[in-house]
Amino acid sequence: MATIRDVAKLAAVSVATVSRVLNNNGYVNKETKEKVQQAIQLLQYEPNTMAKGLAGKKTETLALVLPDISNPFFSEVARAVEDVAQLYGYTVVLCNTDSDTDKEQTYIQVMKRRYVDGMLFASNTLRAADVLMLNKANIPLVVLDRAPANVPCLVVRSKNNEGAKLAIRHLLDTGCRRIAHIYGPQETATGKERLIGYEEAVRSFPWYSPTLMEPGQFSIQGGMAAAEKLMERHPDIDGIFAGNDLMALGALKKLQQLGIPVPGRVSLIGFDGIELTRITEPELSTIAQPIYEIGATATRLLIKKIEGVQLENETYECEVELMARGSTRGNAEAGR
Ligand code: RIB
């Protein structure tokens, strides 16, 4: 692979002159600039972004660290991040951690060495020590969606607690009188806040019991298993709130396998607002997060930090929206 020195030799100029042409800074006369550009083309020279990083220059690269790229929620986030990054001339390196702390630590170290200009995390394992290390290394970061507690950084996420209460209120409004909750991993801020929202909304009812809650690991399989256990334990359940849409989709599948009509006998609502909720029969009611807005806002804030704007470490909480559709009683006929 040609180096900057090969280009300088072929164009019979100094390395410094080639660098000025590459970075478009400092004076280079027209004839010399053309010689250098011809040499770059002839040698197919690619500037080494790491070298630029080592020289303290911007690499125009962002790292996006996600816990589960197979979940449509995160692929929709990644879509927004790339759209906004591209608008401002940045490329995105995608890192999938499977919520594994060791994998995340490896990515942090690799991205730090590759001199990315900034990092976006959707993480429940990011530690305050990581944030302090990245701040010390002058690598700006923004956390989106699921932020661990007590991490000193900018955060963009949804109003999870309010969203859970909105889901319960909708189930109650449509006639449900014994509501269960399939919850996400409690090590995630999102799973935890939605469970708290559910408990705050139902614990005053005489029918409430902690046995109305079952974990579902934010997955389709987890939703299926949880729905089966809940219906065995409490056959009189007439409403289920799942802490994300994949678990709700699993619950829908299991209820239909058990011959339990949705919403005829059990109403069902999820959380996220991913496109898959529109292709089931009945269509799945859900609490929609502004997924694209979360990814886009986090990216714009990160680029502002990279470009020197001083921002406070505040948390941006986005509004969520009830999407009432066929899986909740009272809307089946409406098909909304
Ligand atoms: O579906 C994945 C879940 O993990 C979403 O609810 C999102 O908020 C993330 O925390």
mmCIF file of N, CA and C and ligand atoms in Angstrom, residues 67 71 73-74 145-146 158 160 188-191 194 218 243-246 271-272 274 289, ligand 1:
data_model
loop_
_atom_site.group_PDB
_atom_site.id
_atom_site.type_symbol
_atom_site.label_atom_id
_atom_site.label_comp_id
_atom_site.label_asym_id
_atom_site.label_seq_id
_atom_site.Cartn_x
_atom_site.Cartn_y
_atom_site.Cartn_z
ATOM 1 N N PRO A 67 -25.969 -3.156 22.023
ATOM 2 C CA PRO A 67 -25.959 -4.434 22.738
ATOM 3 C C PRO A 67 -26.501 -5.616 21.944
ATOM 4 N N ASN A 71 -31.841 -7.005 17.191
ATOM 5 C CA ASN A 71 -33.127 -6.461 17.645
ATOM 6 C C ASN A 71 -33.473 -5.262 16.771
ATOM 7 N N PHE A 73 -35.112 -2.738 17.111
ATOM 8 C CA PHE A 73 -35.026 -1.417 17.758
ATOM 9 C C PHE A 73 -33.650 -0.813 17.491
ATOM 10 N N PHE A 74 -32.597 -1.600 17.682
ATOM 11 C CA PHE A 74 -31.231 -1.077 17.533
ATOM 12 C C PHE A 74 -30.854 -0.871 16.061
ATOM 13 N N ASP A 145 -30.570 5.594 24.917
ATOM 14 C CA ASP A 145 -31.524 4.547 25.290
ATOM 15 C C ASP A 145 -31.359 4.012 26.714
ATOM 16 N N ARG A 146 -30.350 3.219 26.937
ATOM 17 C CA ARG A 146 -30.216 2.575 28.252
ATOM 18 C C ARG A 146 -28.927 3.048 28.911
ATOM 19 N N SER A 158 -35.924 7.461 26.262
ATOM 20 C CA SER A 158 -37.370 7.677 26.310
ATOM 21 C C SER A 158 -37.854 7.752 27.749
ATOM 22 N N ASN A 160 -39.451 6.001 30.010
ATOM 23 C CA ASN A 160 -39.840 4.595 30.176
ATOM 24 C C ASN A 160 -40.915 4.395 31.237
ATOM 25 N N THR A 188 -30.787 -3.665 32.816
ATOM 26 C CA THR A 188 -30.921 -2.522 31.898
ATOM 27 C C THR A 188 -31.825 -1.477 32.537
ATOM 28 N N ALA A 189 -31.453 -0.218 32.346
ATOM 29 C CA ALA A 189 -32.266 0.871 32.917
ATOM 30 C C ALA A 189 -33.674 0.823 32.338
ATOM 31 N N THR A 190 -33.775 0.476 31.056
ATOM 32 C CA THR A 190 -35.090 0.474 30.397
ATOM 33 C C THR A 190 -35.978 -0.633 30.953
ATOM 34 N N GLY A 191 -35.429 -1.838 31.085
ATOM 35 C CA GLY A 191 -36.223 -2.948 31.646
ATOM 36 C C GLY A 191 -36.676 -2.639 33.062
ATOM 37 N N ARG A 194 -39.421 0.276 33.323
ATOM 38 C CA ARG A 194 -40.759 -0.119 32.869
ATOM 39 C C ARG A 194 -41.432 -1.032 33.879
ATOM 40 N N PHE A 218 -36.145 -9.584 26.922
ATOM 41 C CA PHE A 218 -36.259 -8.706 25.737
ATOM 42 C C PHE A 218 -36.260 -9.517 24.426
ATOM 43 N N GLY A 243 -42.522 -5.549 28.187
ATOM 44 C CA GLY A 243 -41.588 -4.421 28.265
ATOM 45 C C GLY A 243 -40.855 -4.101 26.976
ATOM 46 N N ASN A 244 -41.019 -4.920 25.936
ATOM 47 C CA ASN A 244 -40.589 -4.514 24.581
ATOM 48 C C ASN A 244 -41.365 -5.318 23.556
ATOM 49 N N ASP A 245 -41.304 -4.895 22.293
ATOM 50 C CA ASP A 245 -42.161 -5.502 21.262
ATOM 51 C C ASP A 245 -41.775 -6.944 20.953
ATOM 52 N N LEU A 246 -40.500 -7.289 21.026
ATOM 53 C CA LEU A 246 -40.119 -8.685 20.715
ATOM 54 C C LEU A 246 -40.765 -9.641 21.720
ATOM 55 N N PHE A 271 -43.812 -2.518 23.764
ATOM 56 C CA PHE A 271 -43.113 -1.229 23.979
ATOM 57 C C PHE A 271 -41.965 -1.144 22.969
ATOM 58 N N ASP A 272 -41.858 -0.149 22.228
ATOM 59 C CA ASP A 272 -40.804 0.207 21.267
ATOM 60 C C ASP A 272 -41.395 0.860 20.025
ATOM 61 N N ILE A 274 -41.557 -0.960 16.946
ATOM 62 C CA ILE A 274 -40.849 -1.463 15.753
ATOM 63 C C ILE A 274 -41.844 -1.874 14.672
ATOM 64 N N GLN A 289 -41.600 4.300 20.971
ATOM 65 C CA GLN A 289 -40.502 5.233 21.258
ATOM 66 C C GLN A 289 -40.180 5.986 19.971
HETATM 67 O O1 RIB B 1 -36.170 -4.009 22.390
HETATM 68 C C1 RIB B 1 -34.941 -3.667 22.996
HETATM 69 C C2 RIB B 1 -35.158 -2.806 24.188
HETATM 70 O O2 RIB B 1 -33.885 -2.480 24.693
HETATM 71 C C3 RIB B 1 -35.879 -1.522 23.816
HETATM 72 O O3 RIB B 1 -37.048 -1.372 24.578
HETATM 73 C C4 RIB B 1 -34.890 -0.438 24.075
HETATM 74 O O4 RIB B 1 -35.437 0.618 24.863
HETATM 75 C C5 RIB B 1 -33.716 -1.087 24.709
HETATM 76 O O5 RIB B 1 -33.513 -0.707 26.024
#
